[in-house]
Short mmCIF file of C-alpha atoms and ligand atoms in Angstrom, two decimals:
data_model
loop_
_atom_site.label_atom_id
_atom_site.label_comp_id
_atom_site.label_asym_id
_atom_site.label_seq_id
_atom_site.Cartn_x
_atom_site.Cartn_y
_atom_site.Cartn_z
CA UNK A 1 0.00 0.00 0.00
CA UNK A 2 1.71 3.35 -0.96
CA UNK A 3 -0.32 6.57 0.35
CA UNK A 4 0.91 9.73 -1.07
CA UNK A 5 0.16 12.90 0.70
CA UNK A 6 0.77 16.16 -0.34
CA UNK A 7 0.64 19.59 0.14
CA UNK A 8 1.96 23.02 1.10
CA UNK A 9 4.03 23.79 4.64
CA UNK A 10 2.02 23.55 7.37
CA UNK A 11 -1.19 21.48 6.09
CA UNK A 12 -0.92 19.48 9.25
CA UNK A 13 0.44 16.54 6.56
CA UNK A 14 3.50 14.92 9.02
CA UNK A 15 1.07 14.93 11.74
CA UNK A 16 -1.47 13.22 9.87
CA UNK A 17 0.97 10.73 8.24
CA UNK A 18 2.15 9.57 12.18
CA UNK A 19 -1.23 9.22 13.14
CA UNK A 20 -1.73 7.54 9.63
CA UNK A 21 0.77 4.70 9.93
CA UNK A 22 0.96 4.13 13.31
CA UNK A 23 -2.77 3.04 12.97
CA UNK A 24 -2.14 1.32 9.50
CA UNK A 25 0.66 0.16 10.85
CA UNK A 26 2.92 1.09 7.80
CA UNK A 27 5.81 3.00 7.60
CA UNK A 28 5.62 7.02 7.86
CA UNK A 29 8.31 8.98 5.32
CA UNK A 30 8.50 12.37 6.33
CA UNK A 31 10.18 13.76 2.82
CA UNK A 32 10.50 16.90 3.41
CA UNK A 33 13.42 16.44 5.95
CA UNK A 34 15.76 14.95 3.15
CA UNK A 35 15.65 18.48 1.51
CA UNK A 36 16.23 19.94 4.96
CA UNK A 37 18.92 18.49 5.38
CA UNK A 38 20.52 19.34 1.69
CA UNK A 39 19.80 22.60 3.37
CA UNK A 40 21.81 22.39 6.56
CA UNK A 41 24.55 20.80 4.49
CA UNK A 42 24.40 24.05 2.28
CA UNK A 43 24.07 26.68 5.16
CA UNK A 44 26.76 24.59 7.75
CA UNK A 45 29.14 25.38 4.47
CA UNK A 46 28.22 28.76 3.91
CA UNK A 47 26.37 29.00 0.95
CA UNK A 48 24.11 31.52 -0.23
CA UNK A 49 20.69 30.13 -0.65
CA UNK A 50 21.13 31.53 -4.77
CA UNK A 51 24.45 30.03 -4.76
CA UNK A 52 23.05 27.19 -7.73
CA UNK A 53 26.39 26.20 -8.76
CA UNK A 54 27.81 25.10 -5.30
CA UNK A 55 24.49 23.72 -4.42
CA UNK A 56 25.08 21.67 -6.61
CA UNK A 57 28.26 20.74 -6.15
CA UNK A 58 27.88 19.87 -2.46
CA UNK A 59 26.00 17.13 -3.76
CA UNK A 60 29.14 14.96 -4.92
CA UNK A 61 30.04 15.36 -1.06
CA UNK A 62 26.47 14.43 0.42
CA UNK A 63 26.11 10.78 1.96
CA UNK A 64 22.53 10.88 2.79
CA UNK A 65 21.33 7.77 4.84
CA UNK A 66 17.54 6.84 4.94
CA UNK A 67 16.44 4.10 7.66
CA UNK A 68 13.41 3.07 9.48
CA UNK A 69 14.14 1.79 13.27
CA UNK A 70 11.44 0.47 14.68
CA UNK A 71 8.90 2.69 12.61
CA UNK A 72 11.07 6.04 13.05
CA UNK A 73 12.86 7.49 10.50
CA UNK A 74 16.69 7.78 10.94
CA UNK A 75 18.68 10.25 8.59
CA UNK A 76 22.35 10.37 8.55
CA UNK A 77 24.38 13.00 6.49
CA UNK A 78 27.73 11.42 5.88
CA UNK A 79 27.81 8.94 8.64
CA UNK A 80 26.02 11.44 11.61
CA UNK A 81 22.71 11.10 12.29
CA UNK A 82 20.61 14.52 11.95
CA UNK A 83 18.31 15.37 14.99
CA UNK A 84 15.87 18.94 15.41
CA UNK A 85 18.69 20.65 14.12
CA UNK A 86 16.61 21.03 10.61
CA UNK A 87 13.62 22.22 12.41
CA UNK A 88 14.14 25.21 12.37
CA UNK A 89 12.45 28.20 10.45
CA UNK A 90 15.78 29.03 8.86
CA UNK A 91 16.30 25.43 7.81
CA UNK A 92 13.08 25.71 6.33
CA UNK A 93 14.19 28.17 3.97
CA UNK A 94 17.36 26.40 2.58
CA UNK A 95 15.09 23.69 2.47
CA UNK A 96 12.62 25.48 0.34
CA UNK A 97 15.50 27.14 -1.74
CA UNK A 98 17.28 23.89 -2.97
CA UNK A 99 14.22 21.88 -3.61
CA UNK A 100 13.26 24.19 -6.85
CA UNK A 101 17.35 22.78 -8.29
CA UNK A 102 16.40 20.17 -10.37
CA UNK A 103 19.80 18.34 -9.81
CA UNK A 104 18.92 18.13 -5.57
CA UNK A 105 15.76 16.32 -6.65
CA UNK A 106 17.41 14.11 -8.73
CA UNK A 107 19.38 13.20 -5.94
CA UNK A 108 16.89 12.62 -3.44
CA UNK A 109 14.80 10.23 -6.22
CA UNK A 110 16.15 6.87 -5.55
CA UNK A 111 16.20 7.04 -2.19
CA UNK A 112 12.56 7.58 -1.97
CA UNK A 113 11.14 5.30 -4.52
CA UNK A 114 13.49 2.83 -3.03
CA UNK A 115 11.54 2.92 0.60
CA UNK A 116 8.10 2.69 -1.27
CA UNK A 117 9.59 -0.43 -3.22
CA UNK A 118 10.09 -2.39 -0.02
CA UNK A 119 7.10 -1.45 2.68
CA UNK A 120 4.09 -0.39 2.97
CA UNK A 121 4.39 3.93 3.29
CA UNK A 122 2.56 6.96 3.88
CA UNK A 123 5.63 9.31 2.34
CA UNK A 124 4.55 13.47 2.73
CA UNK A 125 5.73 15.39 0.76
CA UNK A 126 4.95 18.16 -2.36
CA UNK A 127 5.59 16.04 -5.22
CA UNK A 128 4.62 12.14 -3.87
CA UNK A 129 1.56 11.78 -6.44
CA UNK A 130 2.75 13.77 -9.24
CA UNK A 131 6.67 12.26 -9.04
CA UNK A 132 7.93 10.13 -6.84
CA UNK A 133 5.05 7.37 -6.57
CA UNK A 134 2.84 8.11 -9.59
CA UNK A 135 1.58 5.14 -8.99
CA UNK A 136 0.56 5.04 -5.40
CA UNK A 137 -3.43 3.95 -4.31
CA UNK A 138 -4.13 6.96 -2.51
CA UNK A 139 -3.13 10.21 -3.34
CA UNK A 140 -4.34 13.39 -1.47
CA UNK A 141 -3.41 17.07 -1.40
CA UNK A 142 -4.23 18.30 1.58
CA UNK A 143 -4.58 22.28 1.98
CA UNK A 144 -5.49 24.49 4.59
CA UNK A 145 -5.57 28.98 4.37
CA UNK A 146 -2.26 30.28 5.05
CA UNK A 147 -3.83 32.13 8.21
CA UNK A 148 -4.93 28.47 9.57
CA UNK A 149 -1.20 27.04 8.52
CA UNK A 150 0.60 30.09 10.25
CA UNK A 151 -1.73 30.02 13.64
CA UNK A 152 -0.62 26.35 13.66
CA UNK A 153 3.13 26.42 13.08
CA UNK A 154 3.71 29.76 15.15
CA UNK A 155 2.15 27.98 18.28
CA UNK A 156 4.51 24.69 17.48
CA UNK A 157 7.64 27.44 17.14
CA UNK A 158 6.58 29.40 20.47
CA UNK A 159 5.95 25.49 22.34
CA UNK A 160 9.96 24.93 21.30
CA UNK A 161 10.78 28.33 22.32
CA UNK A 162 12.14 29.84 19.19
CA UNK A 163 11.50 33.50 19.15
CA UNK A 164 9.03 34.50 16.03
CA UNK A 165 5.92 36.91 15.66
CA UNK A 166 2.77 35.50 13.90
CA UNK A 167 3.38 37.97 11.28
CA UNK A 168 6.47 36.77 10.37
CA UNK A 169 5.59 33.39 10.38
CA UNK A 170 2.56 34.13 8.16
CA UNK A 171 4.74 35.82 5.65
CA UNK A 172 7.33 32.55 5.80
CA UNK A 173 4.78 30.73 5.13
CA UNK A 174 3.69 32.68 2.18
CA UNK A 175 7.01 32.79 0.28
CA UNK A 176 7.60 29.22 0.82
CA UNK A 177 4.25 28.66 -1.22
CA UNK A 178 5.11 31.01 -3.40
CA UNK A 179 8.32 29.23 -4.01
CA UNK A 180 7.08 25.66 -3.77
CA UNK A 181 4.38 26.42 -6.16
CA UNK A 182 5.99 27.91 -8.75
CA UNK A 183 9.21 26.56 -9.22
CA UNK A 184 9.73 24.67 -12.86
CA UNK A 185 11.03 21.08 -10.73
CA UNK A 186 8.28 19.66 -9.72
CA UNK A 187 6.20 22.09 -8.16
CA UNK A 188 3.24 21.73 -5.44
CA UNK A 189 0.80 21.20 -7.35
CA UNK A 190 -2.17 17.91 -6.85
CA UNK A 191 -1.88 14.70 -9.15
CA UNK A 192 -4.97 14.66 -11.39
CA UNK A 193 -6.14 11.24 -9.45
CA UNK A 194 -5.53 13.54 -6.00
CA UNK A 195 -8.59 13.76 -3.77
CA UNK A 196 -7.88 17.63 -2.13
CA UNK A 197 -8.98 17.83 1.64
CA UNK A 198 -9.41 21.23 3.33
CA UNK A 199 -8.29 21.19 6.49
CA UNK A 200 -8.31 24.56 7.90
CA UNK A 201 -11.88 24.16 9.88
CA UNK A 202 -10.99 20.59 11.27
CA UNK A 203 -8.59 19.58 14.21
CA UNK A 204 -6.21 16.53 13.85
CA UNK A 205 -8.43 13.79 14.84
CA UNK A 206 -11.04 15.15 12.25
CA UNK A 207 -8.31 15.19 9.34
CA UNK A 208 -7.31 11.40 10.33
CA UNK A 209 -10.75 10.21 10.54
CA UNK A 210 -11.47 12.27 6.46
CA UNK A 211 -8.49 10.62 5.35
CA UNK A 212 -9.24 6.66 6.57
CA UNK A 213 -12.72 7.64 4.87
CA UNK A 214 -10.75 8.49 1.72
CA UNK A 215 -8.96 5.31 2.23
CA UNK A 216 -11.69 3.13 2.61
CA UNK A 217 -13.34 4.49 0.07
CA UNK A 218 -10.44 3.98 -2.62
CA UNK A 219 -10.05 0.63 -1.55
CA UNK A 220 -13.91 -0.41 -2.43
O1 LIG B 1 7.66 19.44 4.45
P1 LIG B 1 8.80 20.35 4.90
O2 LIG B 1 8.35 21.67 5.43
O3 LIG B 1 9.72 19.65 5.86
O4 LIG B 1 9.63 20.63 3.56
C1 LIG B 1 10.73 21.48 3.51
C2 LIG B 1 10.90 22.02 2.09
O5 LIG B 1 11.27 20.99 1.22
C3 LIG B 1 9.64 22.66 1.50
O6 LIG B 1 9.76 24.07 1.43
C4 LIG B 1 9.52 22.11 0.11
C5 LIG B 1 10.56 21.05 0.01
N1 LIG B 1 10.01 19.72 -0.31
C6 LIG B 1 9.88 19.40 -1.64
O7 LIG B 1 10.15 20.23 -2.50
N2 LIG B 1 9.45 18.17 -1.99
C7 LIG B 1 9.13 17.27 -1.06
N3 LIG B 1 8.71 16.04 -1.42
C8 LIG B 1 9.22 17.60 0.31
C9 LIG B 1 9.68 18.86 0.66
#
């Protein structure tokens, strides 16, 4: 069973997926952090966001390790195993930057499709129905307004302490779509076959309970 879910930043999508595969019991890939940490590697080496070329070439230097222990995703980046460090809101943004270089997704191809090849997944993500698992049994783009997104991830930023405003959040938020959306390499945009679920009026329980409806109702 492969269940793509996609969306824009702060959909509620990885804490769907967890809730997803734990009672599926399939494996959750959270895709999103592969690109975050292409983005750490980038930023730990002093590279502009811009900076295409040596984007690029930081690639030929990347070791990126994907493995599931017992149901949790491990990551390592040339042998050291990446924590919260990429969860932060300037992370975010080197994410965002070198997932629109067509050579970075590339890169992280293999390594996804690979995953879906062997288990069961739920794999988040921005382009899961459209590239990686064209294929997969359920697809769903899952949305929610910006305003509901921000409200969400500034309260997750304040409960970990790191300082932000609302506004500035909101207007994160906004550029990553903006960016996400409208890059050329596979942008955010929902698979034909995608069923699109509008989250903004509905807590997490309510999402989980739409989405095993969705399931079901593929599966009949
Ligand atoms: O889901 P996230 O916020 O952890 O993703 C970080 C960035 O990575 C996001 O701005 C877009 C990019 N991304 C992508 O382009 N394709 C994916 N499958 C997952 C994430």
């Amino acid at each position: 069973m492969k269940i793509a879910l996609d969306g824009p930043s702060g959909a509620g999508k990885s804490t769907v997926a967890k809730a997803l595969a734990k009672k599926l019991g399939i494996i959750y890939v959270d895709t999103g952090a592969l690109y975050r940490t292409i983005g750490l590697y980038v930023r730990d080496h002093g590279f502009e966001k811009s900076d295409i070329k040596n984007i690029i070439a930081c690639l030929d230097k990347i070791n990126l390790g994907m493995d599931f222990i017992d149901g949790k995703q491990i990551i390592t980046l040339n042998g050291k195993e990446i924590g919260d460090e990429i969860r932060t809101g300037e992370i975010a943004m080197y994410a965002s930057a070198v997932s629109a270089v067509p050579e970075v997704r590339a890169f992280l191809l293999e390594t996804q499709r690979k995953i879906a090849r062997e288990n069961s997944v739920v794999m988040d993500g921005r382009d899961i129905g459209t590239v990686i698992l064209p294929d997969a049994e359920v697809k769903i783009f899952m949305v929610a307004s910006s305003e509901a997104r921000a409200k969400r991830r500034f309260a997750e930023l304040q409960a970990k302490g790191e300082s932000c405003t609302y506004e500035g959040v909101l207007k994160d938020i906004m550029e990553r779509d903006k960016n996400d959306s409208t890059r050329k390499a596979a942008p955010c945009v929902p698979a034909e076959d995608a069923i699109h679920l509008d989250n903004s009026d509905l807590d997490i329980d309510q999402t989980v309970e739409r989405v095993i409806e969705i399931i079901e109702n593929v599966k009949k």
